[in-house]
CSV table of C-alpha atoms and ligand atoms in Angstrom, one decimal:
chain,number,residue,atom,x,y,z
S,1,UNK,CA,74.2,39.5,55.2
S,2,UNK,CA,71.8,39.6,58.1
S,3,UNK,CA,69.0,42.0,58.8
S,4,UNK,CA,65.7,40.6,57.6
S,5,UNK,CA,67.3,38.1,55.3
S,6,UNK,CA,66.0,34.6,55.8
S,7,UNK,CA,69.1,32.5,56.3
S,8,UNK,CA,67.2,29.3,56.9
S,9,UNK,CA,68.6,27.5,53.9
S,10,UNK,CA,72.1,28.0,55.2
S,11,UNK,CA,71.1,26.5,58.5
S,12,UNK,CA,69.7,23.4,56.8
S,13,UNK,CA,72.8,23.0,54.7
S,14,UNK,CA,75.0,23.4,57.7
S,15,UNK,CA,73.1,20.7,59.5
S,16,UNK,CA,73.8,18.3,56.7
S,17,UNK,CA,77.5,19.0,56.7
S,18,UNK,CA,77.7,18.4,60.5
S,19,UNK,CA,75.7,15.2,60.2
S,20,UNK,CA,77.8,13.9,57.4
S,21,UNK,CA,80.9,14.3,59.5
S,22,UNK,CA,79.5,12.7,62.7
S,23,UNK,CA,80.3,9.3,63.8
S,24,UNK,CA,77.0,9.0,65.7
S,25,UNK,CA,74.9,10.1,62.8
S,26,UNK,CA,71.5,9.2,64.1
S,27,UNK,CA,72.1,11.1,67.3
S,28,UNK,CA,73.5,14.2,65.6
S,29,UNK,CA,70.6,14.2,63.2
S,30,UNK,CA,68.1,13.9,66.0
S,31,UNK,CA,69.4,16.9,67.9
S,32,UNK,CA,69.9,19.0,64.8
S,33,UNK,CA,66.4,18.2,63.6
S,34,UNK,CA,65.2,20.1,66.6
S,35,UNK,CA,67.1,23.2,65.7
S,36,UNK,CA,64.9,25.8,64.0
S,37,UNK,CA,65.9,29.1,62.4
S,38,UNK,CA,64.6,32.2,64.2
S,39,UNK,CA,66.4,35.3,62.9
S,40,UNK,CA,69.7,37.0,62.4
S,41,UNK,CA,70.7,40.0,64.4
S,42,UNK,CA,74.1,41.4,63.4
S,43,UNK,CA,76.6,38.7,64.1
S,44,UNK,CA,74.1,36.7,66.1
S,45,UNK,CA,72.4,33.8,64.4
S,46,UNK,CA,69.4,33.0,66.6
S,47,UNK,CA,67.9,29.5,66.6
S,48,UNK,CA,65.4,27.8,68.8
S,49,UNK,CA,65.3,24.2,70.2
S,50,UNK,CA,62.5,22.4,71.9
S,51,UNK,CA,64.1,21.9,75.3
S,52,UNK,CA,67.0,22.7,77.6
S,53,UNK,CA,68.1,19.1,77.0
S,54,UNK,CA,68.5,19.9,73.3
S,55,UNK,CA,70.3,23.1,74.1
S,56,UNK,CA,72.7,21.3,76.4
S,57,UNK,CA,73.4,18.5,74.0
S,58,UNK,CA,74.0,20.9,71.2
S,59,UNK,CA,76.4,23.0,73.2
S,60,UNK,CA,78.3,20.0,74.3
S,61,UNK,CA,78.8,18.3,71.0
S,62,UNK,CA,77.5,20.1,68.0
S,63,UNK,CA,77.3,23.8,68.3
S,64,UNK,CA,80.8,24.7,67.4
S,65,UNK,CA,80.7,22.4,64.4
S,66,UNK,CA,77.4,24.0,63.3
S,67,UNK,CA,79.0,27.4,63.7
S,68,UNK,CA,81.9,26.4,61.6
S,69,UNK,CA,79.8,25.0,58.8
S,70,UNK,CA,77.7,28.1,58.8
S,71,UNK,CA,80.8,30.2,58.4
S,72,UNK,CA,81.9,28.0,55.7
S,73,UNK,CA,78.7,28.5,53.8
S,74,UNK,CA,78.0,32.2,54.4
S,75,UNK,CA,81.6,33.4,54.7
S,76,UNK,CA,80.5,35.4,57.7
S,77,UNK,CA,81.5,35.0,61.4
S,78,UNK,CA,78.2,34.2,63.0
S,79,UNK,CA,77.7,33.3,66.6
S,80,UNK,CA,74.8,30.9,67.1
S,81,UNK,CA,72.5,31.9,70.0
S,82,UNK,CA,70.2,29.1,71.2
S,83,UNK,CA,66.8,29.9,72.5
S,84,UNK,CA,64.6,27.3,74.2
S,85,UNK,CA,61.2,27.5,72.8
S,86,UNK,CA,58.6,27.5,75.5
S,87,UNK,CA,55.9,25.7,73.5
S,88,UNK,CA,57.3,22.3,74.1
S,89,UNK,CA,59.2,21.0,77.2
S,90,UNK,CA,60.7,17.6,77.2
S,91,UNK,CA,62.0,16.4,80.5
S,92,UNK,CA,65.7,17.1,80.9
S,93,UNK,CA,68.0,14.2,81.4
S,94,UNK,CA,70.3,15.5,84.1
S,95,UNK,CA,69.5,14.8,87.7
S,96,UNK,CA,66.7,12.6,86.9
S,97,UNK,CA,65.7,11.8,90.4
S,98,UNK,CA,65.6,15.5,91.3
S,99,UNK,CA,63.7,16.5,88.2
S,100,UNK,CA,61.1,13.9,88.8
S,101,UNK,CA,60.6,15.2,92.3
S,102,UNK,CA,60.2,18.8,91.3
S,103,UNK,CA,58.0,17.9,88.4
S,104,UNK,CA,55.7,15.8,90.5
S,105,UNK,CA,55.5,18.6,93.1
S,106,UNK,CA,54.4,21.0,90.4
S,107,UNK,CA,52.0,18.6,88.7
S,108,UNK,CA,50.7,16.3,91.3
S,109,UNK,CA,49.9,13.0,89.7
S,110,UNK,CA,46.2,12.5,89.2
S,111,UNK,CA,44.9,9.0,89.0
S,112,UNK,CA,44.9,8.1,85.3
S,113,UNK,CA,41.6,8.8,83.7
S,114,UNK,CA,40.6,5.9,81.6
S,115,UNK,CA,38.2,7.1,79.1
S,116,UNK,CA,37.4,4.1,77.1
S,117,UNK,CA,35.1,5.3,74.5
S,118,UNK,CA,34.2,3.1,71.6
S,119,UNK,CA,36.5,4.7,69.0
S,120,UNK,CA,39.5,4.4,71.2
S,121,UNK,CA,39.0,0.8,72.0
S,122,UNK,CA,38.9,0.0,68.3
S,123,UNK,CA,42.4,1.4,67.9
S,124,UNK,CA,43.8,-1.1,70.3
S,125,UNK,CA,45.5,1.7,72.3
S,126,UNK,CA,45.9,1.4,76.0
S,127,UNK,CA,45.0,4.8,77.4
S,128,UNK,CA,47.1,4.3,80.5
S,129,UNK,CA,50.3,4.2,78.5
S,130,UNK,CA,51.1,7.8,77.9
S,131,UNK,CA,54.2,10.0,77.7
S,132,UNK,CA,53.2,11.7,80.9
S,133,UNK,CA,53.7,8.5,82.9
S,134,UNK,CA,56.8,7.3,81.1
S,135,UNK,CA,59.9,8.0,83.2
S,136,UNK,CA,62.8,9.2,81.1
S,137,UNK,CA,66.4,8.3,81.9
S,138,UNK,CA,69.7,8.2,79.9
S,139,UNK,CA,68.8,4.6,78.8
S,140,UNK,CA,65.6,5.5,77.0
S,141,UNK,CA,66.1,9.2,76.3
S,142,UNK,CA,66.8,9.0,72.6
S,143,UNK,CA,63.9,6.6,72.0
S,144,UNK,CA,61.6,8.8,74.1
S,145,UNK,CA,62.5,12.0,72.3
S,146,UNK,CA,62.1,10.3,68.9
S,147,UNK,CA,58.7,9.0,70.0
S,148,UNK,CA,57.6,12.5,71.1
S,149,UNK,CA,58.8,13.9,67.8
S,150,UNK,CA,56.8,11.3,65.9
S,151,UNK,CA,53.7,12.1,67.8
S,152,UNK,CA,54.0,15.8,66.8
S,153,UNK,CA,54.7,15.1,63.2
S,154,UNK,CA,53.8,11.5,62.2
S,155,UNK,CA,54.9,10.0,59.0
S,156,UNK,CA,57.8,12.4,58.4
S,157,UNK,CA,61.2,12.3,59.9
S,158,UNK,CA,61.3,9.0,61.7
S,159,UNK,CA,59.4,6.5,59.5
S,160,UNK,CA,59.3,3.7,60.2
S,161,UNK,CA,60.4,3.7,63.8
S,162,UNK,CA,61.9,0.4,64.9
S,163,UNK,CA,62.0,0.2,68.7
S,164,UNK,CA,63.9,-2.7,70.2
S,165,UNK,CA,65.1,-3.9,73.6
S,166,UNK,CA,64.6,-6.8,76.0
S,167,UNK,CA,61.5,-7.6,77.9
S,168,UNK,CA,59.8,-5.2,80.3
S,169,UNK,CA,61.8,-2.1,79.3
S,170,UNK,CA,58.9,0.0,78.0
S,171,UNK,CA,58.7,-0.8,74.2
S,172,UNK,CA,54.9,-1.4,74.3
S,173,UNK,CA,54.4,1.6,76.6
S,174,UNK,CA,56.3,4.0,74.3
S,175,UNK,CA,54.4,2.7,71.2
S,176,UNK,CA,51.0,3.2,72.8
S,177,UNK,CA,52.2,6.6,74.0
S,178,UNK,CA,52.9,7.6,70.4
S,179,UNK,CA,49.4,6.4,69.4
S,180,UNK,CA,47.6,8.1,72.3
S,181,UNK,CA,49.4,11.4,71.7
S,182,UNK,CA,48.6,11.3,67.9
S,183,UNK,CA,45.0,10.5,68.6
S,184,UNK,CA,44.7,13.3,71.1
S,185,UNK,CA,46.1,15.8,68.5
S,186,UNK,CA,44.1,14.4,65.6
S,187,UNK,CA,40.9,12.9,67.0
S,188,UNK,CA,39.5,11.6,63.7
S,189,UNK,CA,42.7,9.8,62.7
S,190,UNK,CA,42.7,6.1,61.8
S,191,UNK,CA,45.1,4.3,64.1
S,192,UNK,CA,45.6,0.7,64.7
S,193,UNK,CA,47.9,-0.6,67.5
S,194,UNK,CA,48.1,-4.3,67.8
S,195,UNK,CA,50.4,-7.2,68.7
S,196,UNK,CA,51.9,-8.8,65.6
S,197,UNK,CA,50.2,-12.0,66.6
S,198,UNK,CA,46.8,-10.4,65.9
S,199,UNK,CA,48.0,-9.4,62.5
S,200,UNK,CA,48.9,-13.0,61.8
S,201,UNK,CA,45.7,-14.5,63.1
S,202,UNK,CA,43.5,-12.0,61.3
S,203,UNK,CA,45.4,-12.7,58.1
S,204,UNK,CA,45.0,-16.4,58.5
S,205,UNK,CA,41.3,-16.2,59.3
S,206,UNK,CA,40.7,-14.0,56.3
S,207,UNK,CA,42.6,-16.4,54.0
S,208,UNK,CA,40.5,-19.3,55.3
S,209,UNK,CA,37.2,-17.4,54.9
S,210,UNK,CA,38.0,-15.9,51.6
S,211,UNK,CA,35.7,-16.6,48.7
S,212,UNK,CA,34.3,-14.8,45.7
S,213,UNK,CA,31.2,-14.0,47.8
S,214,UNK,CA,32.8,-12.9,51.0
S,215,UNK,CA,35.9,-11.1,49.6
S,216,UNK,CA,37.5,-11.5,53.0
S,217,UNK,CA,41.0,-11.0,51.8
S,218,UNK,CA,40.1,-7.8,50.0
S,219,UNK,CA,38.5,-6.5,53.2
S,220,UNK,CA,41.6,-7.4,55.2
S,221,UNK,CA,43.9,-5.6,52.8
S,222,UNK,CA,41.8,-2.5,52.7
S,223,UNK,CA,41.4,-2.4,56.5
S,224,UNK,CA,45.2,-2.1,56.9
S,225,UNK,CA,46.0,-0.1,53.8
S,226,UNK,CA,43.7,2.7,54.7
S,227,UNK,CA,45.3,3.4,58.1
S,228,UNK,CA,47.0,6.6,58.9
S,229,UNK,CA,49.1,5.1,61.7
S,230,UNK,CA,50.1,1.4,62.1
S,231,UNK,CA,51.7,0.4,65.4
S,232,UNK,CA,52.8,-3.3,65.4
S,233,UNK,CA,54.1,-4.7,68.6
S,234,UNK,CA,56.5,-7.6,68.9
S,235,UNK,CA,57.3,-8.0,65.3
S,236,UNK,CA,59.5,-11.0,66.0
S,237,UNK,CA,56.3,-13.0,66.2
S,238,UNK,CA,56.2,-13.0,62.4
S,239,UNK,CA,59.4,-15.0,62.3
S,240,UNK,CA,59.0,-18.0,60.0
S,241,UNK,CA,55.5,-16.8,58.9
S,242,UNK,CA,56.2,-16.2,55.3
S,243,UNK,CA,52.8,-15.3,54.0
S,244,UNK,CA,52.0,-12.9,56.8
S,245,UNK,CA,55.4,-11.3,56.2
S,246,UNK,CA,54.6,-11.0,52.5
S,247,UNK,CA,51.3,-9.3,53.3
S,248,UNK,CA,52.9,-7.0,55.8
S,249,UNK,CA,55.5,-6.1,53.1
S,250,UNK,CA,52.8,-4.9,50.8
S,251,UNK,CA,50.9,-3.1,53.6
S,252,UNK,CA,54.1,-1.4,54.6
S,253,UNK,CA,54.9,-0.1,51.1
S,254,UNK,CA,51.4,1.2,50.6
S,255,UNK,CA,51.5,3.1,54.0
S,256,UNK,CA,55.1,4.3,53.6
S,257,UNK,CA,54.5,5.6,50.1
S,258,UNK,CA,51.6,7.7,51.5
S,259,UNK,CA,53.7,9.0,54.4
S,260,UNK,CA,51.7,7.1,57.0
S,261,UNK,CA,53.5,6.5,60.2
S,262,UNK,CA,54.6,3.0,61.1
S,263,UNK,CA,56.1,1.8,64.3
S,264,UNK,CA,57.5,-1.7,65.1
S,265,UNK,CA,58.7,-3.1,68.4
S,266,UNK,CA,61.0,-6.1,68.7
S,267,UNK,CA,63.2,-7.8,71.2
S,268,UNK,CA,66.3,-7.5,68.9
S,269,UNK,CA,67.6,-5.2,66.1
S,270,UNK,CA,66.2,-5.9,62.6
S,271,UNK,CA,69.2,-7.7,61.3
S,272,UNK,CA,69.0,-10.3,64.1
S,273,UNK,CA,65.6,-11.5,63.1
S,274,UNK,CA,65.7,-15.1,61.9
S,275,UNK,CA,63.6,-16.6,59.1
S,276,UNK,CA,62.6,-13.1,58.1
S,277,UNK,CA,62.0,-11.7,54.6
S,278,UNK,CA,65.1,-9.8,53.6
S,279,UNK,CA,63.0,-7.2,51.7
S,280,UNK,CA,61.0,-6.5,54.9
S,281,UNK,CA,64.2,-6.1,57.0
S,282,UNK,CA,65.5,-3.7,54.5
S,283,UNK,CA,62.3,-1.6,55.0
S,284,UNK,CA,62.8,-1.7,58.8
S,285,UNK,CA,66.3,-0.3,58.6
S,286,UNK,CA,65.2,2.5,56.2
S,287,UNK,CA,63.8,4.6,59.1
S,288,UNK,CA,65.0,5.2,62.6
S,289,UNK,CA,66.1,2.4,64.9
S,290,UNK,CA,66.1,3.1,68.6
S,291,UNK,CA,66.8,0.8,71.5
S,292,UNK,CA,65.7,0.8,75.1
S,293,UNK,CA,68.3,-0.3,77.7
S,294,UNK,CA,68.0,-1.6,81.2
S,295,UNK,CA,67.4,1.5,83.5
S,296,UNK,CA,70.3,2.6,85.6
S,297,UNK,CA,70.0,2.6,89.4
S,298,UNK,CA,69.1,6.3,89.4
S,299,UNK,CA,66.4,5.8,86.8
S,300,UNK,CA,65.0,2.8,88.8
S,301,UNK,CA,64.8,5.1,91.8
S,302,UNK,CA,62.9,7.7,89.8
S,303,UNK,CA,60.5,5.0,88.4
S,304,UNK,CA,59.8,3.6,91.9
S,305,UNK,CA,59.1,7.1,93.2
S,306,UNK,CA,56.6,7.7,90.5
S,307,UNK,CA,54.9,4.3,90.7
S,308,UNK,CA,54.5,4.4,94.5
S,309,UNK,CA,52.6,7.6,94.2
S,310,UNK,CA,50.2,6.0,91.9
S,311,UNK,CA,49.9,3.0,94.3
S,312,UNK,CA,49.5,5.3,97.3
S,313,UNK,CA,52.4,3.6,98.9
S,314,UNK,CA,54.6,5.4,101.4
S,315,UNK,CA,58.2,4.1,101.3
S,316,UNK,CA,61.3,5.6,102.9
S,317,UNK,CA,64.2,6.6,100.8
S,318,UNK,CA,66.2,3.8,102.2
S,319,UNK,CA,63.6,1.3,101.1
S,320,UNK,CA,63.4,2.8,97.6
S,321,UNK,CA,67.1,2.6,97.2
S,322,UNK,CA,67.0,-1.0,98.4
S,323,UNK,CA,64.4,-2.1,95.9
S,324,UNK,CA,66.3,-0.3,93.1
S,325,UNK,CA,69.4,-2.2,94.1
S,326,UNK,CA,67.7,-5.6,94.3
S,327,UNK,CA,65.5,-5.4,91.2
S,328,UNK,CA,67.8,-4.5,88.4
S,329,UNK,CA,66.3,-6.5,85.6
S,330,UNK,CA,63.5,-4.4,84.1
S,331,UNK,CA,60.6,-2.1,84.8
S,332,UNK,CA,58.0,-4.9,84.7
S,333,UNK,CA,59.8,-6.6,87.6
S,334,UNK,CA,60.0,-3.3,89.5
S,335,UNK,CA,56.2,-3.0,89.1
S,336,UNK,CA,55.6,-6.5,90.4
S,337,UNK,CA,57.9,-5.8,93.4
S,338,UNK,CA,55.9,-2.7,94.2
S,339,UNK,CA,52.5,-4.4,93.9
S,340,UNK,CA,53.8,-7.2,96.1
S,341,UNK,CA,54.8,-4.7,98.7
S,342,UNK,CA,51.4,-3.0,98.4
S,343,UNK,CA,49.6,-6.4,99.1
S,344,UNK,CA,51.9,-7.1,102.0
S,345,UNK,CA,51.2,-3.7,103.4
S,346,UNK,CA,47.4,-4.2,103.1
S,347,UNK,CA,47.7,-7.5,104.9
S,348,UNK,CA,49.8,-6.5,107.9
S,349,UNK,CA,48.3,-3.0,108.2
S,350,UNK,CA,51.5,-1.7,109.8
S,351,UNK,CA,54.3,0.5,108.7
S,352,UNK,CA,56.3,-0.9,105.9
S,353,UNK,CA,59.7,-2.0,107.3
S,354,UNK,CA,62.7,-3.2,105.5
S,355,UNK,CA,62.0,-6.7,106.6
S,356,UNK,CA,58.5,-6.6,105.1
S,357,UNK,CA,60.0,-5.3,101.8
S,358,UNK,CA,62.6,-8.0,101.7
S,359,UNK,CA,60.0,-10.7,102.1
S,360,UNK,CA,57.7,-9.1,99.6
S,361,UNK,CA,60.3,-8.9,96.8
S,362,UNK,CA,62.0,-12.3,97.5
S,363,UNK,CA,59.9,-14.1,94.9
S,364,UNK,CA,61.0,-11.6,92.2
S,365,UNK,CA,64.7,-11.5,93.1
S,366,UNK,CA,64.6,-15.3,93.1
S,367,UNK,CA,62.9,-15.7,89.8
S,368,UNK,CA,65.2,-13.4,87.9
S,369,UNK,CA,67.4,-16.5,87.8
S,370,UNK,CA,71.0,-15.3,87.8
S,371,UNK,CA,70.1,-12.2,89.7
S,372,UNK,CA,72.3,-9.2,89.1
S,373,UNK,CA,75.5,-10.9,88.0
S,374,UNK,CA,77.8,-8.4,86.4
S,375,UNK,CA,79.8,-8.8,83.2
S,376,UNK,CA,82.8,-8.0,85.3
S,377,UNK,CA,82.3,-11.1,87.5
S,378,UNK,CA,81.8,-13.2,84.3
S,379,UNK,CA,85.0,-11.9,82.8
S,380,UNK,CA,87.0,-12.7,86.0
S,381,UNK,CA,85.7,-16.3,86.1
S,382,UNK,CA,86.3,-17.0,82.4
S,383,UNK,CA,89.7,-15.3,82.5
S,384,UNK,CA,90.9,-17.4,85.4
S,385,UNK,CA,89.6,-20.6,83.7
S,386,UNK,CA,91.5,-19.8,80.6
S,387,UNK,CA,94.5,-18.7,82.6
S,388,UNK,CA,94.6,-15.1,81.2
S,389,UNK,CA,93.6,-11.7,82.7
S,390,UNK,CA,90.3,-9.9,82.5
S,391,UNK,CA,92.2,-7.1,80.8
S,392,UNK,CA,93.2,-9.5,78.0
S,393,UNK,CA,89.6,-10.3,77.4
S,394,UNK,CA,89.0,-6.6,76.6
S,395,UNK,CA,92.0,-5.6,74.7
S,396,UNK,CA,92.8,-6.2,71.0
S,397,UNK,CA,95.1,-9.2,71.2
S,398,UNK,CA,94.0,-12.1,69.2
S,399,UNK,CA,95.9,-15.3,70.0
S,400,UNK,CA,93.8,-18.3,69.6
S,401,UNK,CA,93.4,-19.0,73.3
S,402,UNK,CA,92.4,-15.4,74.1
S,403,UNK,CA,90.0,-15.1,71.2
S,404,UNK,CA,88.2,-18.3,72.2
S,405,UNK,CA,88.1,-17.2,75.9
S,406,UNK,CA,86.6,-13.9,74.7
S,407,UNK,CA,84.0,-15.5,72.6
S,408,UNK,CA,83.0,-17.9,75.5
S,409,UNK,CA,82.8,-14.9,77.9
S,410,UNK,CA,80.6,-13.0,75.5
S,411,UNK,CA,78.3,-16.1,75.1
S,412,UNK,CA,78.0,-16.5,78.8
S,413,UNK,CA,77.4,-12.8,79.3
S,414,UNK,CA,74.5,-13.1,76.8
S,415,UNK,CA,73.2,-16.2,78.6
S,416,UNK,CA,73.4,-14.9,82.1
S,417,UNK,CA,72.5,-11.2,81.8
S,418,UNK,CA,69.7,-9.2,80.1
S,419,UNK,CA,72.3,-7.2,78.2
S,420,UNK,CA,72.0,-6.6,74.5
S,421,UNK,CA,74.8,-7.5,72.1
S,422,UNK,CA,75.6,-3.8,71.9
S,423,UNK,CA,76.1,-3.5,75.6
S,424,UNK,CA,78.2,-6.6,75.7
S,425,UNK,CA,80.4,-5.3,73.0
S,426,UNK,CA,81.0,-2.2,75.0
S,427,UNK,CA,82.1,-4.1,78.0
S,428,UNK,CA,84.6,-6.0,75.9
S,429,UNK,CA,86.7,-3.1,75.0
S,430,UNK,CA,84.2,-1.3,72.9
S,431,UNK,CA,83.6,-4.0,70.3
S,432,UNK,CA,80.9,-3.7,67.7
S,433,UNK,CA,77.7,-5.7,68.3
S,434,UNK,CA,78.3,-7.7,65.1
S,435,UNK,CA,81.5,-9.0,66.7
S,436,UNK,CA,79.4,-10.2,69.6
S,437,UNK,CA,76.9,-11.8,67.3
S,438,UNK,CA,79.7,-13.6,65.5
S,439,UNK,CA,81.0,-14.9,68.9
S,440,UNK,CA,77.5,-16.1,69.9
S,441,UNK,CA,77.0,-18.0,66.6
S,442,UNK,CA,80.4,-19.5,66.8
S,443,UNK,CA,80.0,-20.8,70.4
S,444,UNK,CA,76.4,-22.0,69.6
S,445,UNK,CA,77.8,-24.1,66.7
S,446,UNK,CA,80.6,-25.4,68.9
S,447,UNK,CA,78.1,-26.5,71.5
S,448,UNK,CA,76.1,-28.3,68.9
S,449,UNK,CA,79.0,-30.1,67.3
S,450,UNK,CA,81.3,-30.7,70.3
S,451,UNK,CA,79.7,-32.4,73.4
S,452,UNK,CA,82.8,-31.4,75.4
S,453,UNK,CA,82.1,-27.7,74.7
S,454,UNK,CA,78.5,-28.1,76.0
S,455,UNK,CA,79.7,-29.3,79.4
S,456,UNK,CA,82.5,-26.7,79.6
S,457,UNK,CA,80.0,-23.9,79.1
S,458,UNK,CA,77.7,-25.4,81.6
S,459,UNK,CA,80.5,-25.7,84.2
S,460,UNK,CA,81.5,-22.1,83.5
S,461,UNK,CA,78.0,-20.9,84.0
S,462,UNK,CA,77.9,-22.7,87.4
S,463,UNK,CA,81.2,-21.2,88.4
S,464,UNK,CA,79.9,-17.7,87.5
S,465,UNK,CA,76.8,-18.3,89.5
S,466,UNK,CA,78.8,-19.5,92.5
S,467,UNK,CA,81.2,-16.6,92.3
S,468,UNK,CA,78.2,-14.2,92.1
S,469,UNK,CA,76.5,-15.7,95.1
S,470,UNK,CA,79.7,-15.7,97.0
S,471,UNK,CA,80.4,-12.0,96.3
S,472,UNK,CA,76.9,-10.6,96.8
L,501,ADP,P1,58.1,-4.2,76.9
L,501,ADP,O1,57.0,-4.0,75.8
L,501,ADP,O2,59.4,-3.6,76.5
L,501,ADP,O3,58.2,-5.6,77.3
L,501,ADP,P2,56.3,-2.7,78.5
L,501,ADP,O4,56.2,-1.5,77.7
L,501,ADP,O5,55.1,-3.6,78.5
L,501,ADP,O6,57.6,-3.4,78.2
L,501,ADP,O7,56.6,-2.3,80.0
L,501,ADP,C1,56.4,-3.1,81.1
L,501,ADP,C2,55.7,-2.3,82.2
L,501,ADP,O8,56.6,-1.4,82.7
L,501,ADP,C3,54.5,-1.6,81.8
L,501,ADP,O9,53.5,-1.6,82.8
L,501,ADP,C4,55.0,-0.2,81.5
L,501,ADP,O10,54.0,0.8,81.8
L,501,ADP,C5,56.1,0.0,82.6
L,501,ADP,N1,57.2,0.8,82.1
L,501,ADP,C6,58.2,0.4,81.3
L,501,ADP,N2,59.1,1.4,81.1
L,501,ADP,C7,58.6,2.5,81.9
L,501,ADP,C8,59.1,3.8,82.1
L,501,ADP,N3,60.2,4.2,81.6
L,501,ADP,N4,58.4,4.6,82.9
L,501,ADP,C9,57.3,4.1,83.5
L,501,ADP,N5,56.8,2.9,83.3
L,501,ADP,C10,57.4,2.0,82.5
L,502,MG,MG1,55.8,-5.4,75.0
């Protein structure tokens, strides 16, 4: 075999074998989807990938498995050679701070050009939310790469995309970036990017105005069903709105059947939606589900560096690090911190010192409530209250007392931090997020039915807060 033979089908089959054996299927699928057949030269099986990131991830986790499957299928001892295609460069994940610096030196940031022509404003897209000014870190890498892939080939591999995560983490930004990129590549395309609330209010007003003469409902349905791309933000706003859900269900089917791209954003994974049409949820989980997590300290530094360039703010490294340490909730808070610093700077007209920065960000650090309390602190407080060790909260033992303490600690972690149930599960000995959800439900019920429980939890929250203030 070899020579000019096209061994593409073998590559495709090998990918399937690898994915079927992977625990992290979505991730494996994602990276393997980027692998394209190039040629075979002797024993070398040459493939290309879109970026060095793909290459590195493949080499780390998947390449030897792919080689083995290929051997299995072809009976030949191929060595896979990975080339990075130059036509597309996604930002690599390693050394994020450094990469951002080198990138910005090469491509100085130009003020965003807002070119609001009529067509664009009808789409609902915010032209300032693009891939170019979205900072990529470990916490949003997979979501980002999926979004980029969608923008290059809408309606195909990742349909629908369900993006979730807590507030201020870039869900809306990424969704608009998908729309903007698709529009740029396909200027005539019919895109609509709107908050779910708009969908509901349009639906209601068309129902109210419907009559044989106006045919308002028909127009409403047509308007959505003839779209090429539908981007619906904050889908949880449809909770409890049965008729709007029903309408969306039909719109979804129509678009999906015609391979039109659909993207939803939400504050939680699909299965955690309450008062939601089961059939609609089953459609959400049919495509790709990606989450955005709170950015790490390194990513926060990179975000600050990028944003201060846009704001023409000059901050020392020490100050950048300080802000990244103090504001650890989300990107929106980081942005408010920086705009506050900007206004202070304008006011005093002097160099921006650490004192100035501390004053400027105080309102934000105060308003984020429990501040940066760690799950570790919570675990220590709860463990000592229940007279067990933190380690026992994380390991597998299940005596009644330990199980209750664990559930209480998970509940309080959810109350006091921005962490998702997935993250909380990880911090409790790698438990699944469904276990965390079960704990949350159970404690919620106990609080409702047992007044003693309510006050115990409240006291524990106060203890955690005290411990946090004491130790920071
Ligand atoms: P969400 O929809 O998740 O609540 P947004 O997308 O509205 O969050 O993001 C809040 C703000 O933070 C926006 O101004 C957005 O541009 C900015 N932002 C969020 N994530 C990033 C990121 N990774 N890089 C740059 N800016 C970001
Ligand atoms: Mg949003």
